Coordinates of C-alpha atoms and ligand atoms in Angstrom, one line a residue:
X55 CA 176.6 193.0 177.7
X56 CA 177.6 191.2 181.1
X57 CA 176.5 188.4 181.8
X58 CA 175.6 186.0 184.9
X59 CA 174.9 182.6 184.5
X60 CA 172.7 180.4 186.4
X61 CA 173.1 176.5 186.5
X62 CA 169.7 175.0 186.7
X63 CA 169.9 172.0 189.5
X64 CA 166.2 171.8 189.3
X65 CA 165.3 174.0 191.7
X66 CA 161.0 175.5 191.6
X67 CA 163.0 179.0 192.1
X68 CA 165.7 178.8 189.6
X69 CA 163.8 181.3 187.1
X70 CA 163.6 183.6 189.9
X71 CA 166.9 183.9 190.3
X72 CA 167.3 185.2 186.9
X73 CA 164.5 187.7 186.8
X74 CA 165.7 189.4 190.0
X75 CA 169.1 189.7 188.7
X76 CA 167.5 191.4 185.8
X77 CA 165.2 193.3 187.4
X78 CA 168.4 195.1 188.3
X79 CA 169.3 195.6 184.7
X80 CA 172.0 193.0 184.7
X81 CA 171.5 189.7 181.8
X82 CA 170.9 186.2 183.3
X83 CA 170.4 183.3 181.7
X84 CA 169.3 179.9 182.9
X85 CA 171.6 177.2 181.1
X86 CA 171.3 173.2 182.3
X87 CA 173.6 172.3 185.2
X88 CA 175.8 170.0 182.9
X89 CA 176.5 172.4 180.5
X90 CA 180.6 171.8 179.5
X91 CA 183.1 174.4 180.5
X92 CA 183.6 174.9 177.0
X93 CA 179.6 176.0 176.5
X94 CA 180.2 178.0 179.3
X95 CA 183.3 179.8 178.2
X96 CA 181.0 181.0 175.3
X97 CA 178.9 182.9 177.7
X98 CA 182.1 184.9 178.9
X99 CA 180.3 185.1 182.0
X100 CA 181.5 187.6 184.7
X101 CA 180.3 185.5 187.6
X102 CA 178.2 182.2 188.0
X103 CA 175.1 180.4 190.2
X104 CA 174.9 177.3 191.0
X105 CA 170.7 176.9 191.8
X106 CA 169.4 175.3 194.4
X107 CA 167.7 171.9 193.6
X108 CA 165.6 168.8 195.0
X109 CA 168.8 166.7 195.3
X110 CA 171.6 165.8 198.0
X111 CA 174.7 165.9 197.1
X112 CA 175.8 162.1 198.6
X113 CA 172.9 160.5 196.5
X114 CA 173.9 157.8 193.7
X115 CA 172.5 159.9 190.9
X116 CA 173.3 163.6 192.2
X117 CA 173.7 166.0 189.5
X118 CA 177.6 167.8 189.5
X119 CA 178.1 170.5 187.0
X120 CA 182.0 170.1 184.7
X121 CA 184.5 169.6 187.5
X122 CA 186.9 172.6 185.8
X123 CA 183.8 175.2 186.3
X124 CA 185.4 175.4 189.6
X125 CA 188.9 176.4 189.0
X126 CA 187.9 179.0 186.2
X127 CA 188.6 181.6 188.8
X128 CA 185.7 183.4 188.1
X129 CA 183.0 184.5 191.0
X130 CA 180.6 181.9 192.2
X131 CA 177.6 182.0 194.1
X132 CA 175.8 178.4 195.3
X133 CA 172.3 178.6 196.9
X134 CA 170.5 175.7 198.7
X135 CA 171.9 172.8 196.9
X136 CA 174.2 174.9 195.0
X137 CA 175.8 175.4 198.3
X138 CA 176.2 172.0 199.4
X139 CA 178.1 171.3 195.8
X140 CA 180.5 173.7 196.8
X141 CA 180.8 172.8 200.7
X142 CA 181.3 169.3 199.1
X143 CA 183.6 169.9 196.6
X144 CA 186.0 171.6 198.8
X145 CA 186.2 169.1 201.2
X146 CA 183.3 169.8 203.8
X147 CA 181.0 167.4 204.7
X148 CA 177.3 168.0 204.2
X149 CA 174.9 166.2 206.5
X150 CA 170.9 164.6 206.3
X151 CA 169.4 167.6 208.6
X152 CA 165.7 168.5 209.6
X153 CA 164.0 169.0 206.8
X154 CA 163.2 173.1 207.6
X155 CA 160.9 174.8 205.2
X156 CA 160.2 178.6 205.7
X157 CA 161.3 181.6 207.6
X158 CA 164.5 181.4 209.7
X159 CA 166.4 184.4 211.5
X160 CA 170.1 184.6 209.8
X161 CA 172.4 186.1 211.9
X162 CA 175.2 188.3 210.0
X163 CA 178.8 186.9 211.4
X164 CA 180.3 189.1 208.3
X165 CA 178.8 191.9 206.6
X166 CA 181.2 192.2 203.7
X167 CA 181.2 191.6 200.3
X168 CA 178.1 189.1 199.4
X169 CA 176.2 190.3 203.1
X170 CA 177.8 193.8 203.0
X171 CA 174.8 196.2 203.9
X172 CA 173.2 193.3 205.6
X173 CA 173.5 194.6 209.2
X174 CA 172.3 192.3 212.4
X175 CA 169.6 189.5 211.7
X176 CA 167.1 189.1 208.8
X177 CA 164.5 186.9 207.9
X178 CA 165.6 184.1 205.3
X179 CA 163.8 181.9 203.1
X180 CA 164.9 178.0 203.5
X181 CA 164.0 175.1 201.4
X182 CA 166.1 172.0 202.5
X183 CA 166.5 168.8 203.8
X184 CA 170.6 168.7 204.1
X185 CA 173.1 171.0 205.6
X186 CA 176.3 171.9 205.7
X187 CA 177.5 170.2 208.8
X188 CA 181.6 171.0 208.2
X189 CA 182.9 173.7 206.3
X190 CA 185.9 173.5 203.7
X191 CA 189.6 175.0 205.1
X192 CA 189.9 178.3 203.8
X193 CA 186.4 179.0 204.2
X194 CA 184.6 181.0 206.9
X195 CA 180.8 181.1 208.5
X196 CA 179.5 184.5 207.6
X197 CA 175.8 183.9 208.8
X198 CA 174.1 181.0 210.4
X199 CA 170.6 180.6 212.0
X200 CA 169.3 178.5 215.3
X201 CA 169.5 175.3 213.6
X202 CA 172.0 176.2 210.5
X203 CA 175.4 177.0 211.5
X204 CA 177.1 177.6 208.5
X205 CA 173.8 179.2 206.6
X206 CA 176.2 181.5 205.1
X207 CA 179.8 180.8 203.8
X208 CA 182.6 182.5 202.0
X209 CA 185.9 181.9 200.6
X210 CA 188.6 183.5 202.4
X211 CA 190.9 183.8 199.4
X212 CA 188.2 183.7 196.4
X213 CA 185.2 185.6 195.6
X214 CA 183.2 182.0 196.3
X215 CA 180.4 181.6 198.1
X216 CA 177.8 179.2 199.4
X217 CA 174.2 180.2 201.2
X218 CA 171.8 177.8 202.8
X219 CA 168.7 180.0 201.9
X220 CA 167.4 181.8 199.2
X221 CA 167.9 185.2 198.5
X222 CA 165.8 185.1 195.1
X223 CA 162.1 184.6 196.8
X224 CA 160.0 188.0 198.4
X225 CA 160.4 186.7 201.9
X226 CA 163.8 186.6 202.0
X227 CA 164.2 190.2 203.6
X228 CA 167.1 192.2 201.8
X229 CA 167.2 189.2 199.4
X230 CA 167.5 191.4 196.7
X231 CA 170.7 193.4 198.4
X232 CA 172.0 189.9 198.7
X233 CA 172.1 189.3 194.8
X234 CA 173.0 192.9 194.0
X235 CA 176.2 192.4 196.2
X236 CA 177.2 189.6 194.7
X237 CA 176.1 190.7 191.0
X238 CA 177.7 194.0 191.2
X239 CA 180.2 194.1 193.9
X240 CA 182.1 190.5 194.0
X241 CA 181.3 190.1 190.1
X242 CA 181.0 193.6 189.1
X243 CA 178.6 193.5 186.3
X244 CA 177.5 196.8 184.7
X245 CA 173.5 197.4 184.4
X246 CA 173.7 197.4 180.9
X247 CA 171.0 194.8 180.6
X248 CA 168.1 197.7 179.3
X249 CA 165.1 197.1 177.3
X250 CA 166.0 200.0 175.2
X251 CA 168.9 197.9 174.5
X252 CA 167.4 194.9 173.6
X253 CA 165.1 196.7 171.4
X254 CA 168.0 197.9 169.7
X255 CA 170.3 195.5 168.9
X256 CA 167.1 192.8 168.3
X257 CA 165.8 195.2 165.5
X258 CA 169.9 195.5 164.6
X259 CA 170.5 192.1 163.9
X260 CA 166.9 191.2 162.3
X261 CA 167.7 193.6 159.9
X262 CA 170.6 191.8 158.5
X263 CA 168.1 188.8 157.8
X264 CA 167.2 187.8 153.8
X265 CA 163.9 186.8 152.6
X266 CA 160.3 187.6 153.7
X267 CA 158.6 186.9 157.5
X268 CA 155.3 185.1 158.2
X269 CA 154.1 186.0 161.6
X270 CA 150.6 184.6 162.7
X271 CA 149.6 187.3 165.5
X272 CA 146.7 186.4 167.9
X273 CA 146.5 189.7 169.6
X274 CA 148.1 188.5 172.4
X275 CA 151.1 190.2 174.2
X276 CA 153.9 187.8 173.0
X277 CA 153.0 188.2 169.2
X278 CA 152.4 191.3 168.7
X279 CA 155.4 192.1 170.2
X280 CA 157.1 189.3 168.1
X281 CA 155.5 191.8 165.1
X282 CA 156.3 194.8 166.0
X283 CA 160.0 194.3 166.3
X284 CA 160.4 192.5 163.3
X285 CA 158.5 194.6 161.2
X286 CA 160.7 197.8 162.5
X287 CA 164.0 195.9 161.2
X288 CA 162.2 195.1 158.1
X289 CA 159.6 196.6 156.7
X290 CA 156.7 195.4 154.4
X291 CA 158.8 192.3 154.3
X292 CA 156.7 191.0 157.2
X293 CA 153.3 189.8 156.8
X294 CA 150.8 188.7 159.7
X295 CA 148.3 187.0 159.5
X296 CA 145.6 186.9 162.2
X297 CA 143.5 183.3 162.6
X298 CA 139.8 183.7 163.9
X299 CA 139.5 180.1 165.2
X300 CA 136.5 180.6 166.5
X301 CA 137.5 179.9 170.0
X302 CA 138.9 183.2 171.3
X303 CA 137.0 185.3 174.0
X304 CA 133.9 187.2 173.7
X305 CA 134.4 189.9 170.7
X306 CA 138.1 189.8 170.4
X307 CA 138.5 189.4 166.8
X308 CA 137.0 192.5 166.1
X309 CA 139.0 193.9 169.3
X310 CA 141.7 192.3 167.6
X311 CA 141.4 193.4 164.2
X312 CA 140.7 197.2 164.8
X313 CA 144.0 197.0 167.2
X314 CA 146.3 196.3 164.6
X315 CA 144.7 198.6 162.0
X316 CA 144.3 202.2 163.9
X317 CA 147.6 201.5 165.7
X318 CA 150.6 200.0 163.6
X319 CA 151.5 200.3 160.1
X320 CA 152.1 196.8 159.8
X321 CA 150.4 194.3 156.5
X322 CA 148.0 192.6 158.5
X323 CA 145.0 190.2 156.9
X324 CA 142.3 188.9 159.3
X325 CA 141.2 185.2 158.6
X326 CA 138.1 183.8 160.0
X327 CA 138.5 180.1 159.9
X328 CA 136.6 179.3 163.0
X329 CA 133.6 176.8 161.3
X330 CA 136.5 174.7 160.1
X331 CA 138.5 174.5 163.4
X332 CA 134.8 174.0 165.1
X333 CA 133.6 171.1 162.6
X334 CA 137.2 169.8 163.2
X335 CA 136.7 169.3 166.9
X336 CA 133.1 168.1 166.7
X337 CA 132.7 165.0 168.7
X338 CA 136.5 165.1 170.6
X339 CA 137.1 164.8 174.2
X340 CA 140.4 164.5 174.8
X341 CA 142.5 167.4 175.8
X342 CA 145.7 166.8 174.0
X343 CA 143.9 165.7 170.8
X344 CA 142.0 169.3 170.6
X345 CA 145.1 170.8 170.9
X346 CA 146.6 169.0 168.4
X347 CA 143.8 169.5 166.0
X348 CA 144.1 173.4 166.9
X349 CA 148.0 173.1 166.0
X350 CA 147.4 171.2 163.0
X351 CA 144.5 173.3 162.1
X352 CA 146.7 176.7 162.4
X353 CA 149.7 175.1 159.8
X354 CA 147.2 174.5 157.7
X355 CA 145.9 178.1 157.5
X356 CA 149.1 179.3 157.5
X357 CA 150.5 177.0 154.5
X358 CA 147.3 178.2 152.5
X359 CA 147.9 181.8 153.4
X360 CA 152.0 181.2 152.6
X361 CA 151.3 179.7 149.1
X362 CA 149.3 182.5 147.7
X363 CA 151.2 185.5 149.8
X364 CA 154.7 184.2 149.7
X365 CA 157.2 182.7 149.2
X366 CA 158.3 183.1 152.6
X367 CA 161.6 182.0 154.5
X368 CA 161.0 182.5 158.2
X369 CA 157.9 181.9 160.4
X370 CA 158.1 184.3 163.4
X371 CA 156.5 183.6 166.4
X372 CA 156.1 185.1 170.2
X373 CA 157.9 182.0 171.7
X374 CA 159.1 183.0 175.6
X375 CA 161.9 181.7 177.3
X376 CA 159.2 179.8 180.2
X377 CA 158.1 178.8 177.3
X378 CA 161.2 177.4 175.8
X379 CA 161.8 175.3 179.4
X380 CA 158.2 174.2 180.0
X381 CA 158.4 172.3 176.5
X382 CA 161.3 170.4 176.9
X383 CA 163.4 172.1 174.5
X384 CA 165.8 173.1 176.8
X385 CA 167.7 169.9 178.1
X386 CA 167.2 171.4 182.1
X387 CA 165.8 169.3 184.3
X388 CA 162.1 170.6 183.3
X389 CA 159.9 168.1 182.2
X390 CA 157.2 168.7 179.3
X391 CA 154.1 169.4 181.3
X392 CA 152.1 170.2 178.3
X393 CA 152.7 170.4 174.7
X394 CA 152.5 173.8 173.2
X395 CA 151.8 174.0 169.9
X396 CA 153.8 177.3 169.6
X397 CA 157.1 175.8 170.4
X398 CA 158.5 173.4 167.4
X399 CA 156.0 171.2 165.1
X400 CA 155.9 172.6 161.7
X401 CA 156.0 169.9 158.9
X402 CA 159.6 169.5 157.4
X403 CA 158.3 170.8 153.7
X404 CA 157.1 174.2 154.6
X405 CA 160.8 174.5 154.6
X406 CA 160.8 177.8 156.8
X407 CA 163.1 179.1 158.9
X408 CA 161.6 180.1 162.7
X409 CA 162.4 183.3 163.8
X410 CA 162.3 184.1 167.6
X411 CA 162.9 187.0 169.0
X412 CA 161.8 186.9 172.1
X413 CA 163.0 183.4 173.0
X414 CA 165.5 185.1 176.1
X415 CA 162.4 186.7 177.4
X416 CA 160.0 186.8 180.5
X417 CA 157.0 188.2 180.4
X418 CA 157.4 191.0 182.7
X419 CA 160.1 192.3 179.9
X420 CA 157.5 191.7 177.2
X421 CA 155.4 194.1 179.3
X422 CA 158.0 196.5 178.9
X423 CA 159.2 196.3 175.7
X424 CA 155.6 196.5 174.5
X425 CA 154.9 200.2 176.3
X426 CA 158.4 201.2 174.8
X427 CA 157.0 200.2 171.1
X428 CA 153.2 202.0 171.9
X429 CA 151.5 199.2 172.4
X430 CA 148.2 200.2 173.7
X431 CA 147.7 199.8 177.4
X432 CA 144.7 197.7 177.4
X433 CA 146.5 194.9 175.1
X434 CA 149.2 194.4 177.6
X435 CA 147.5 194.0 181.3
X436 CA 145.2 192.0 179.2
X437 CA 146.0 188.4 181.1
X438 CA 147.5 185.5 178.8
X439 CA 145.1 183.2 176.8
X440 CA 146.1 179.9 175.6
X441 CA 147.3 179.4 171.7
X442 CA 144.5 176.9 171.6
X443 CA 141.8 179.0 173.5
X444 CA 138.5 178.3 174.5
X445 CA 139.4 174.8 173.3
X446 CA 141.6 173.6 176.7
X447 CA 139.1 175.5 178.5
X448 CA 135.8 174.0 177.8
X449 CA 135.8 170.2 179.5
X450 CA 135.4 167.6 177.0
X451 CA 133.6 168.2 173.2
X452 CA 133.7 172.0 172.4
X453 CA 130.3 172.7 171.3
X454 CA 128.6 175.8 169.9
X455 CA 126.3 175.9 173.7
X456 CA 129.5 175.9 175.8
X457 CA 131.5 178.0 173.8
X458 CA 129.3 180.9 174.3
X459 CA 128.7 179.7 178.0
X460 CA 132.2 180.1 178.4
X461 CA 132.8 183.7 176.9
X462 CA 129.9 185.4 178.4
X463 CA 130.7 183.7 181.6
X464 CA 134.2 184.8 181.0
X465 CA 133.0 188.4 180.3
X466 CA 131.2 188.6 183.3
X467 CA 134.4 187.6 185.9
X468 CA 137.0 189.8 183.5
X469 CA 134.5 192.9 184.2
X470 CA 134.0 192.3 188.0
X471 CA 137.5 192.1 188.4
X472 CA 138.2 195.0 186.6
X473 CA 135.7 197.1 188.7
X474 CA 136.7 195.5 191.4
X475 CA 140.1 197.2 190.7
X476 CA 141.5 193.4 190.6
X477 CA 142.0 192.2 187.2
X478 CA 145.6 193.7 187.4
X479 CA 146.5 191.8 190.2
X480 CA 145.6 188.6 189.0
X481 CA 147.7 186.4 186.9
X482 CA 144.8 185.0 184.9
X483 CA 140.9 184.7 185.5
X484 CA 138.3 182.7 183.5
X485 CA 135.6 180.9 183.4
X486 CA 134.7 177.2 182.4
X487 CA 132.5 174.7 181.6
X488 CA 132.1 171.1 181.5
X489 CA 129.1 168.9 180.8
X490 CA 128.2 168.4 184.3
X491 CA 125.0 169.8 184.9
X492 CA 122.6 170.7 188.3
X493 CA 119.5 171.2 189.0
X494 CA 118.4 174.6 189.8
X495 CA 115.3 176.6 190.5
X496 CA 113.7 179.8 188.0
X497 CA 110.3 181.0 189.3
X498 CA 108.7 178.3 190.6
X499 CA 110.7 176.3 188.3
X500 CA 112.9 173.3 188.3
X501 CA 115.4 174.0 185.5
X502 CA 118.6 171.6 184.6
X503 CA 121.4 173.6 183.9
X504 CA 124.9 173.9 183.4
X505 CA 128.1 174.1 186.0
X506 CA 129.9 176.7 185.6
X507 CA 133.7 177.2 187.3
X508 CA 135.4 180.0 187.7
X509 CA 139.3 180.0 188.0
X510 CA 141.3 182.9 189.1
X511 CA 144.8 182.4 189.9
X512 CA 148.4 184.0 191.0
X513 CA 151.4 183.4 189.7
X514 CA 154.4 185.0 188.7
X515 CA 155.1 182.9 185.5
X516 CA 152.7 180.2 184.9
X517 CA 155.0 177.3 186.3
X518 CA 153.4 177.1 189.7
X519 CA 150.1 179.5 190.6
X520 CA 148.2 180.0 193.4
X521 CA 143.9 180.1 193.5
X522 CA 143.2 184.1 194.4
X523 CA 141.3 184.7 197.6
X524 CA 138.8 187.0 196.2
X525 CA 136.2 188.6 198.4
X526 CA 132.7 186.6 199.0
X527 CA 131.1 189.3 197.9
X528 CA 132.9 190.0 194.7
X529 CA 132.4 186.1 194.2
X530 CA 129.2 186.1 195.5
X531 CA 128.4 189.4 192.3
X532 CA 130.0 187.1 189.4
X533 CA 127.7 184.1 190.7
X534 CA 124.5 186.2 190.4
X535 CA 125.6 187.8 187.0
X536 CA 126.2 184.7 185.7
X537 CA 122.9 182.5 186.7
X538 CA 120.9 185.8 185.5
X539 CA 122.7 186.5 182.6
X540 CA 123.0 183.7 180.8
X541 CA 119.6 181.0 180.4
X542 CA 121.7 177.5 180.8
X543 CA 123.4 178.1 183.7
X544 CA 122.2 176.8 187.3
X545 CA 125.6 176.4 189.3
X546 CA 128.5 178.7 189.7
X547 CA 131.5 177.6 191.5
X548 CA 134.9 178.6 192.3
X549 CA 138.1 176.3 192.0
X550 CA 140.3 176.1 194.4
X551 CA 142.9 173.8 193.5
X552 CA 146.8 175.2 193.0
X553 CA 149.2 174.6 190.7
X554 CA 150.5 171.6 191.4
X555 CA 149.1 169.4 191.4
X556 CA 145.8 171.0 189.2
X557 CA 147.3 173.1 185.7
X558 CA 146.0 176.4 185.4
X559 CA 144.0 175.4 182.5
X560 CA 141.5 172.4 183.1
X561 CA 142.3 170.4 179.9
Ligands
XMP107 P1 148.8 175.2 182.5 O1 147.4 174.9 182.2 O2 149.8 174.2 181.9 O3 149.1 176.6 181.8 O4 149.1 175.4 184.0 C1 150.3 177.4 182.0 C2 150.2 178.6 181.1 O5 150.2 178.3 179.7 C3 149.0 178.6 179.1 N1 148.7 177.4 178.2 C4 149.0 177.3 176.9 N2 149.5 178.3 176.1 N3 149.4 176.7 174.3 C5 149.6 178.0 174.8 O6 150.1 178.8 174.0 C6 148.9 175.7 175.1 O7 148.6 174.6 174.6 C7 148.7 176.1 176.5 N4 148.2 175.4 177.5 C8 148.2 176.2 178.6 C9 148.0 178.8 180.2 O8 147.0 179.7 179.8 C10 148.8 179.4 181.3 O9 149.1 180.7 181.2

C-alpha cells in the first residue's frame, strides 16, 4: 500500500489532512513531528506533509522535524507552518505578519504540478500569524494573495513545496484538487487505500493469531465492527460479551441484544450488571471518578466473565485512531483532554494481550467497513455514545430519577430529529440533567421541577464541535414534548456553548 505521511506540528486541522487524502483512496497517517528519519524510513513513504501548527518558526522552543527528512529526496508538501519550516530551512526568511484568519483570493502564478488544474484565482483558507517574507534561491512564487506574496511556493529543481493556506478545510475552493495533485501527480501514489482492502488483509493477519478473543461489545459502531472482523478471521474463538450497565439509552439493551442475535453468527452473552454499577455510583459527584468507577466496574465484569469462559489471551476492543491521539498515547502534540477508559488501563494480572483492529481508523471508515460487513443501517447512523454513558451525562450523583429523566428526554430529541429529517446530519444530540431545578406552572399549579438541557452538536470527529442551529420550531416541539411527557420536568433549554472551550459531554 502507498503511503503518505503527515508530521503533526500541532495544527486543529492536521487530522483533516489525512482523511482527505484518504477519502481519495490513498493511506495517511498522522505520525509526531519529531519522529527520527529512521521511524520514518519504516513508513517507505512515497511523499511527506509537514502540518501546519500554532508555532513560529524563530521562537526559542519551535518544533523542527530530523534535519535529514529534508535531503531524503522524496516529495514534500508544507502547509501553514509546515511551509515556514521549509521557507526557513532553505534559507528564506519568514516574517511576524498580520495575523489573517479566513478567506483570501490566491492568485495562480503557476498552474503546474501541485496547482495544475487550478486556473485563475480561488478562495483559500488562511490560519496564520507569520509569513514568508523572502523566498529560498531555487524556489519560485506560484500563488500569492493581496497581503501574502509568496502564499504558494515550489522548488524549481525538487518536487518541494510550501503553501501559506490550507488546502485540507471545505472552504478552501479546489482544496481537494490541491492534495490530489500533490498525492498523485508530484508523489504518485496509487488509490489502493480500499476498505475492501483493509477488510482483507485485517481478517488476513488476525487469522494468524493463537489463543481465544474477549471482545466486550456495547452495540455501538466501533465494537461491533471490532467483532465482526475478528470473528470472520477466527471463528468461535471470539467471545463477546455485552455489559448492561444500567446507564445506556432508553431500551437499548434489548435493541442491543436482539441485534446481535438475528443478525451475526457470533457467541454473544448479554450481562445485566447495571444495580451493581448503579449502587457503585451512589452518592459520587465527580466526573472523572464516575468514569473511573464505570472502567473499573467493566474489568471487573469482564475478569468474572474471563475466569469461567476462558482462558483467554487477547482482549479486543473498538479503539479509533482520534481516539488513540485524544488519550495521549500517541506522543503528538495532543494533550489528554479526557481519560477514556477504552484506551489502556487493564490491571497487569489479567495478563491479556489487547487486540485493535481498528486503531488506524476514522470513523467515517468504520461507517464503511460496517455496510461492507451487513451491519444493519440503523446501528451505524446511530450517533456515538460515550463508553461510560448516561454516567458523564447526568450532572453530578447518577440517580435512578435522573437517569430516566435523561433517556426519555433523550428519546424525545433523537425522535424529533429523526422526523425532522435531521438526526443524520448531526454529530451527536442528547439530552441532560443536573440537579438544578425551576419553578414551573401545571394547571393552576406551582410545581418545582427539573432543568433539562438539550445538546445537539456538529463535528466532524469529536475534537472540536460546533452547537447545531436547529429551527425554533423544531426546538420549540422537543421543549413541549418534554415538559408534557415527563412529570419532573419544568425547564427545557438548549446549550449553546462549542467545543472549545465547553466538551461535548457535560462531565
Ligand atoms: P468530549 O465530551 O470530550 O467528547 O467532547 C468527545 C467524544 O468522546 C465521547 N466521550 C467518551 N467516549 N469514553 C468514551 O468512550 C469516555 O469517557 C468519553 N467521554 C466522552 C463523547 O460522546 C464525544 O463523542
Amino acid at each position: 500500500m502507498d503511503k503518505i505521511v503527515v508530521l503533526d506540528f500541532g495544527s486543529q486541522y492536521s487530522h483533516l489532512i489525512c482523511r482527505r487524502i484518504r477519502e481519495f483512496s490513498v493511506y495517511a497517517e498522522l505520525v509526531p513531528y519529531d519522529i527520527s528519519y529512521e521511524e520514518l524510513l519504516k513508513y517507505n513513504p512515497k511523499g511527506i506533509i509537514f502540518s501546519g501548527g500554532p508555532s513560529s518558526v524563530y521562537s526559542e522552543d519551535a518544533p523542527f522535524p530530523d534535519s535529514k527528512i529534508f535531503e531524503m529526496n522524496l516529495p514534500l508538501l508544507g502547509i501553514c507552518y509546515g511551509h515556514q519550516l521549509i521557507v526557513n530551512k532553505f534559507g528564506g526568511k519568514v516574517k511576524r505578519a498580520n495575523k489573517e484568519y479566513g478567506s483570501s483570493l490566491l492568485t495562480i502564478d503557476n498552474d503546474r504540478d501541485l496547482l495544475s488544474g487550478i486556473v485563475g484565482s480561488i478562495r483559500a483558507w488562511m490560519s496564520h500569524g507569520d509569513e514568508a517574507e523572502q523566498i529560498p534561491s531555487g524556489f519560485k512564487v506560484i500563488g500569492h494573495t493581496e497581503s501574502v506574496k509568496a502564499a504558494a511556493i515550489a522548488s524549481e529543481k525538487k518536487s518541494i513545496f510550501g503553501i501559506q493556506f490550507h488546502p485540507e478545510v471545505v472552504h478552501t475552493e479546489q482544496g481537494i484538487e490541491i492534495l490530489k495533485n500533490f498525492v498523485l501527480k508530484v508523489c504518485g501514489a496509487k488509490q489502493d487505500w480500499t476498505m475492501e482492502g483493509f477488510i482483507e488483509s485485517t481478517v488476513e493477519k488476525i487469522s494468524k493469531i493463537e489463543g481465544n478473543v474477549l471482545c466486550g461489545v456495547s452495540g455501538g459502531i466501533d465494537s461491533t465492527v471490532a467483532a465482526l472482523l475478528i470473528h470472520k478471521a477466527i471463528g468461535n474463538r471470539l467471545k463477546c460479551i455485552f455489559v448492561n450497565n444500567g446507564l445506556l439509552r432508553l431500551n437499548e439493551e434489548i435493541e442491543i441484544e436482539e441485534m446481535f442475535k438475528n443478525n451475526f453468527k457470533v457467541n454473544f452473552t448479554a450481562i445485566n450488571a447495571s444495580q451493581v454499577f448503579l449502587d457503585k455510583l451512589e452518592g459520587v459527584d465527580d466526573p472523572e471518578k464516575k468514569r473511573m468507577i464505570v472502567g473499573e466496574e467493566f474489568i471487573h465484569v469482564f475478569t468474572e466473565f474471563a475466569k469461567i469462559n476462558g482462558p483467554f489471551k487477547w482482549l479486543a476492543q473498538g479503539t479509533l485512531y482520534p481516539d488513540v491521539i485524544e488519550s495521549g498515547i500517541s506522543k503528538g502534540p495532543a494533550a489528554v483532554i479526557k481519560s477514556h477508559h477504552n484506551v489502556g488501563g487493564l490491571p497487569d494480572w489479567l495478563d491479556l494481550e489487547i487486540l485493535e483492529p481498528l486503531r488506524d481508523i476514522y470513523k467515517d471508515e468504520v461507517r464503511k467497513i460496517a455496510k461492507l460487513l451487513g451491519v444493519p443501517e440503523k446501528l451505524f447512523m446511530r450517533h456515538p455514545f460515550p463508553g461510560p454513558g448516561l454516567a458523564v451525562r447526568i450532572i453530578g450523583e447518577v440517580t435512578p430519577k435522573k437517569l430516566s429523566i435523561a433517556k426519555v428526554a433523550s428519546k424525545i430529541v433523537e425522535e424529533e430529529l429523526i422526523e425532522a429529517d435531521l438526526y443524520g446530519k448531526v454529530w451527536q444530540a442528547y439530552a441532560s440533567v443536573g440537579d438544578d431545578k425551576a419553578v414551573g406552572v401545571v394547571g393552576d399549579e406551582r410545581k418545582y421541577g427539573n432543568i433539562v438541557m438539550i445538546r445537539v452538536v456538529d463535528s466532524i470527529d469529536a475534537m472540536t464541535a460546533d452547537w447545531t442551529r436547529l429551527p425554533h420550531k423544531l426546538l420549540e416541539k422537543m421543549s413541549n414534548r418534554i415538559t408534557n411527557e415527563i412529570d419532573d420536568v419544568t425547564w427545557v433549554t438548549y446549550t449553546i456553548s462549542s467545543k472549545p472551550p465547553a466538551t461535548i459531554e457535560p462531565q
